[in-house]
Short mmCIF file of C-alpha atoms in Angstrom, two decimals:
data_model
loop_
_atom_site.label_atom_id
_atom_site.label_comp_id
_atom_site.label_asym_id
_atom_site.label_seq_id
_atom_site.Cartn_x
_atom_site.Cartn_y
_atom_site.Cartn_z
CA GLY A 163 -15.53 -0.75 -6.88
CA ASP A 164 -13.65 1.23 -4.28
CA SER A 165 -12.57 4.86 -4.50
CA VAL A 166 -10.53 6.68 -1.88
CA THR A 167 -10.19 10.44 -2.04
CA GLN A 168 -7.72 12.04 0.30
CA THR A 169 -5.83 15.26 0.79
CA GLU A 170 -3.29 15.11 -1.98
CA GLY A 171 -0.05 16.73 -2.93
CA LEU A 172 2.05 18.79 -0.58
CA VAL A 173 0.86 19.77 2.90
CA THR A 174 3.04 22.03 5.00
CA VAL A 175 2.46 22.76 8.69
CA THR A 176 4.50 24.47 11.35
CA GLU A 177 5.88 22.42 14.20
CA GLY A 178 3.55 22.44 17.17
CA LEU A 179 0.44 23.28 15.19
CA PRO A 180 -2.37 20.83 14.44
CA VAL A 181 -2.55 18.85 11.24
CA LYS A 182 -5.49 17.21 9.52
CA LEU A 183 -5.43 15.04 6.43
CA ASN A 184 -8.82 14.33 4.93
CA CYS A 185 -9.98 10.98 3.63
CA THR A 186 -13.35 10.10 2.15
CA TYR A 187 -14.41 7.04 0.25
CA GLN A 188 -16.99 5.58 -2.08
CA THR A 189 -17.50 1.88 -2.41
CA THR A 190 -19.86 -0.70 -3.77
CA TYR A 191 -17.84 -3.43 -2.11
CA LEU A 192 -18.29 -4.98 1.28
CA THR A 193 -15.95 -2.79 3.29
CA ILE A 194 -13.88 -4.46 5.93
CA ALA A 195 -11.35 -2.07 7.41
CA PHE A 196 -9.80 1.35 6.99
CA PHE A 197 -6.17 2.25 7.29
CA TRP A 198 -3.72 5.09 7.32
CA TYR A 199 -0.26 4.14 6.10
CA VAL A 200 2.84 6.30 6.52
CA GLN A 201 5.94 6.17 4.37
CA TYR A 202 9.11 7.90 5.55
CA LEU A 203 11.72 8.97 3.04
CA ASN A 204 13.38 6.01 1.33
CA GLU A 205 11.43 3.53 3.42
CA ALA A 206 8.53 1.19 2.82
CA PRO A 207 4.94 2.09 3.75
CA GLN A 208 3.87 0.94 7.19
CA VAL A 209 0.53 0.96 8.93
CA LEU A 210 -0.17 3.90 11.22
CA LEU A 211 -3.83 3.37 12.14
CA ARG A 212 -6.50 0.79 11.46
CA SER A 213 -10.23 0.78 12.16
CA SER A 214 -13.29 -1.23 11.29
CA THR A 215 -15.67 0.15 13.93
CA ASP A 216 -17.99 3.02 13.17
CA ASN A 217 -17.64 6.12 15.38
CA LYS A 218 -14.75 4.71 17.38
CA ARG A 219 -11.59 6.80 17.77
CA THR A 220 -8.32 5.03 17.00
CA GLU A 221 -4.98 6.43 18.18
CA HIS A 222 -1.32 5.70 17.56
CA GLN A 223 1.88 7.74 17.84
CA GLY A 224 -0.12 10.87 18.68
CA PHE A 225 -2.28 10.57 15.56
CA HIS A 226 -5.96 9.75 15.73
CA ALA A 227 -8.77 8.99 13.32
CA THR A 228 -12.43 8.14 13.67
CA LEU A 229 -14.35 6.16 11.09
CA HIS A 230 -17.65 7.86 10.27
CA LYS A 231 -19.67 5.69 7.92
CA SER A 232 -22.46 8.26 7.83
CA SER A 233 -20.15 10.68 6.06
CA SER A 234 -17.86 8.05 4.50
CA SER A 235 -14.83 9.60 6.14
CA PHE A 236 -11.68 8.56 8.03
CA HIS A 237 -9.72 11.77 8.55
CA LEU A 238 -6.28 11.72 10.18
CA GLN A 239 -5.46 14.30 12.84
CA LYS A 240 -2.74 15.27 15.24
CA SER A 241 -2.95 18.11 17.73
CA SER A 242 0.71 19.08 17.62
CA ALA A 243 2.84 18.24 14.60
CA GLN A 244 6.48 17.23 15.08
CA LEU A 245 9.38 17.47 12.66
CA SER A 246 9.59 13.67 12.64
CA ASP A 247 6.04 13.47 11.24
CA SER A 248 7.28 14.62 7.85
CA ALA A 249 6.39 11.76 5.52
CA LEU A 250 3.99 10.53 2.85
CA TYR A 251 0.57 9.53 4.18
CA TYR A 252 -1.91 7.20 2.47
CA CYS A 253 -5.50 6.50 3.34
CA ALA A 254 -6.70 3.04 2.31
CA LEU A 255 -9.73 0.83 2.58
CA SER A 256 -10.00 -2.91 2.44
CA GLY A 257 -13.01 -4.41 0.75
CA ARG A 258 -14.28 -7.42 -1.13
CA MET A 259 -16.70 -7.65 -4.02
CA GLN A 260 -18.90 -10.19 -2.27
CA GLN A 261 -18.83 -12.72 0.50
CA GLY A 262 -16.48 -15.55 -0.22
CA THR A 263 -14.15 -13.60 -2.48
CA GLY A 264 -10.76 -12.26 -1.56
CA SER A 265 -10.26 -8.75 -0.28
CA LYS A 266 -8.06 -6.02 -1.64
CA LEU A 267 -6.74 -2.72 -0.40
CA SER A 268 -7.49 0.49 -2.31
CA PHE A 269 -5.18 3.43 -1.66
CA GLY A 270 -5.66 7.16 -2.05
CA LYS A 271 -3.02 9.01 -3.99
CA GLY A 272 -1.10 10.12 -0.94
CA ALA A 273 -0.25 13.39 0.78
CA LYS A 274 3.29 14.52 1.45
CA LEU A 275 3.38 16.20 4.84
CA THR A 276 6.23 18.52 5.63
CA VAL A 277 6.55 19.88 9.16
CA SER A 278 8.67 23.00 9.30
CA PRO A 279 10.38 24.52 12.36
CA ASP B 293 12.00 -11.24 12.95
CA MET B 294 8.99 -10.62 10.69
CA LYS B 295 10.19 -9.44 7.35
CA VAL B 296 9.40 -9.00 3.68
CA THR B 297 12.42 -9.03 1.41
CA GLN B 298 12.79 -7.96 -2.20
CA MET B 299 15.47 -8.65 -4.75
CA PRO B 300 17.04 -6.89 -6.44
CA ARG B 301 16.82 -3.47 -4.82
CA TYR B 302 17.89 -1.63 -7.93
CA LEU B 303 17.66 -2.74 -11.54
CA ILE B 304 18.35 -1.14 -14.90
CA LYS B 305 17.05 -2.85 -18.02
CA ARG B 306 16.69 -2.00 -21.67
CA MET B 307 13.34 -1.84 -23.38
CA GLY B 308 12.31 -5.28 -24.58
CA GLU B 309 14.28 -7.19 -21.97
CA ASN B 310 12.60 -9.51 -19.51
CA VAL B 311 12.49 -8.56 -15.85
CA LEU B 312 12.09 -10.76 -12.80
CA LEU B 313 11.40 -9.21 -9.40
CA GLU B 314 11.39 -11.50 -6.41
CA CYS B 315 9.71 -11.20 -3.04
CA GLY B 316 9.93 -13.35 0.07
CA GLN B 317 8.29 -13.33 3.48
CA ASP B 318 8.99 -15.32 6.62
CA MET B 319 5.61 -14.88 8.33
CA SER B 320 3.66 -17.64 6.55
CA HIS B 321 1.21 -15.01 5.34
CA GLU B 322 -1.42 -16.29 2.96
CA THR B 323 -1.88 -13.12 0.96
CA MET B 324 0.81 -11.33 -1.02
CA TYR B 325 0.68 -8.28 -3.27
CA TRP B 326 2.63 -6.39 -5.89
CA TYR B 327 2.30 -2.61 -6.19
CA ARG B 328 4.00 0.07 -8.17
CA GLN B 329 4.51 3.55 -6.83
CA ASP B 330 4.74 6.62 -9.03
CA PRO B 331 4.75 10.29 -7.97
CA GLY B 332 1.24 11.69 -7.89
CA LEU B 333 -0.35 8.30 -8.48
CA GLY B 334 0.33 6.68 -5.15
CA LEU B 335 0.38 2.92 -4.74
CA GLN B 336 -1.30 1.01 -7.54
CA LEU B 337 -2.13 -2.66 -7.14
CA ILE B 338 -0.79 -4.91 -9.90
CA TYR B 339 -1.60 -8.42 -8.63
CA ILE B 340 -2.79 -10.19 -5.50
CA SER B 341 -2.08 -13.75 -4.51
CA TYR B 342 -4.31 -15.38 -1.91
CA ASP B 343 -2.12 -18.49 -1.69
CA VAL B 344 -0.06 -20.81 -3.86
CA ASP B 345 -1.31 -20.67 -7.48
CA SER B 346 -4.27 -18.49 -6.44
CA ASN B 347 -3.58 -15.18 -8.13
CA SER B 348 -5.91 -12.35 -9.11
CA GLU B 349 -5.45 -9.25 -11.17
CA GLY B 350 -5.29 -5.94 -9.40
CA ASP B 351 -6.03 -2.57 -10.91
CA ILE B 352 -3.16 -2.36 -13.44
CA PRO B 353 -2.17 -5.93 -14.45
CA LYS B 354 -1.46 -5.21 -18.12
CA GLY B 355 2.14 -5.93 -19.02
CA TYR B 356 2.80 -7.98 -15.88
CA ARG B 357 2.41 -11.54 -14.72
CA VAL B 358 3.08 -13.26 -11.45
CA SER B 359 4.06 -16.62 -10.07
CA ARG B 360 3.56 -18.08 -6.63
CA LYS B 361 4.68 -21.68 -6.23
CA LYS B 362 5.53 -21.47 -2.54
CA ARG B 363 3.61 -19.58 0.11
CA GLU B 364 6.66 -17.56 1.14
CA HIS B 365 7.67 -16.49 -2.34
CA PHE B 366 5.96 -14.27 -4.93
CA SER B 367 7.50 -13.19 -8.23
CA LEU B 368 6.60 -10.38 -10.61
CA ILE B 369 7.56 -10.84 -14.25
CA LEU B 370 7.70 -8.22 -16.97
CA ASP B 371 7.92 -9.83 -20.38
CA SER B 372 9.53 -7.36 -22.76
CA ALA B 373 9.79 -4.36 -20.46
CA LYS B 374 8.61 -0.96 -21.56
CA THR B 375 9.90 2.46 -20.58
CA ASN B 376 6.60 3.31 -18.89
CA GLN B 377 7.22 0.46 -16.48
CA THR B 378 9.99 2.46 -14.87
CA SER B 379 8.84 2.73 -11.28
CA VAL B 380 9.38 1.64 -7.71
CA TYR B 381 7.82 -1.76 -7.09
CA PHE B 382 6.70 -2.84 -3.65
CA CYS B 383 5.79 -6.30 -2.50
CA ALA B 384 3.60 -6.77 0.57
CA SER B 385 2.08 -9.60 2.57
CA SER B 386 -0.76 -9.92 5.07
CA LEU B 387 -2.16 -12.57 7.37
CA GLY B 388 -5.22 -14.40 6.16
CA THR B 389 -7.43 -13.36 3.28
CA GLY B 390 -10.13 -11.51 5.18
CA GLY B 391 -8.80 -8.00 4.72
CA TYR B 392 -8.64 -7.00 8.40
CA ALA B 393 -4.91 -7.51 8.73
CA GLU B 394 -2.33 -4.86 7.99
CA GLN B 395 0.00 -5.28 5.08
CA PHE B 396 3.73 -5.57 5.65
CA PHE B 397 5.76 -4.04 2.87
CA GLY B 398 9.17 -4.92 1.52
CA PRO B 399 11.85 -2.26 0.95
CA GLY B 400 11.00 -1.83 -2.72
CA THR B 401 12.78 -2.35 -6.03
CA ARG B 402 13.64 0.67 -8.13
CA LEU B 403 13.36 -0.41 -11.78
CA THR B 404 14.57 1.76 -14.62
CA VAL B 405 13.76 0.72 -18.19
CA LEU B 406 15.85 2.56 -20.77
#
């Protein structure tokens, strides 16, 4: 099956400093795409980044991530954290057991990022 | 306006009562999902539906069942609710069945089972 391991629990960074949330995965499925979802307080999760191309950098809202299949990683980074980045972040991968079957998304356990002044 | 809706938003039930959570989407998405979210456990997949009457178990289906009779509507049913089913439940939908598309989430239903 799929297994996503990400930075978990509480992560605190100071405004203006860089932030990195790690994400690695193990899978026996046919992997399709990788995602970072963000969930702001009392809101629903929403997609932040998506990638299915090895070694290609993907960027959105100042965040970036590069899928590295050689190391099974899809780490999330931002060079300068902002107060508004405080949220819950999930790494996820989409895979299917075999060709012709439906896909499903497997989530990591989530990391709560707090950006302090 | 692309949207996933959930009803009700808040629900309190007693142990042993039946629970019906409803989800709708206006995007004609083929695939719909039910998750529960608990602190420290993240989002756990309960069921997936790839289209009308085409449902598959997720990672934690025990104690739940689903119904999808129309593409835009997906229900989660708890027969005889248990206290450990207290959680926030999210419905989501995505375009196609291939797995490349992002999932759009509803606002969630906070269920408390006493």
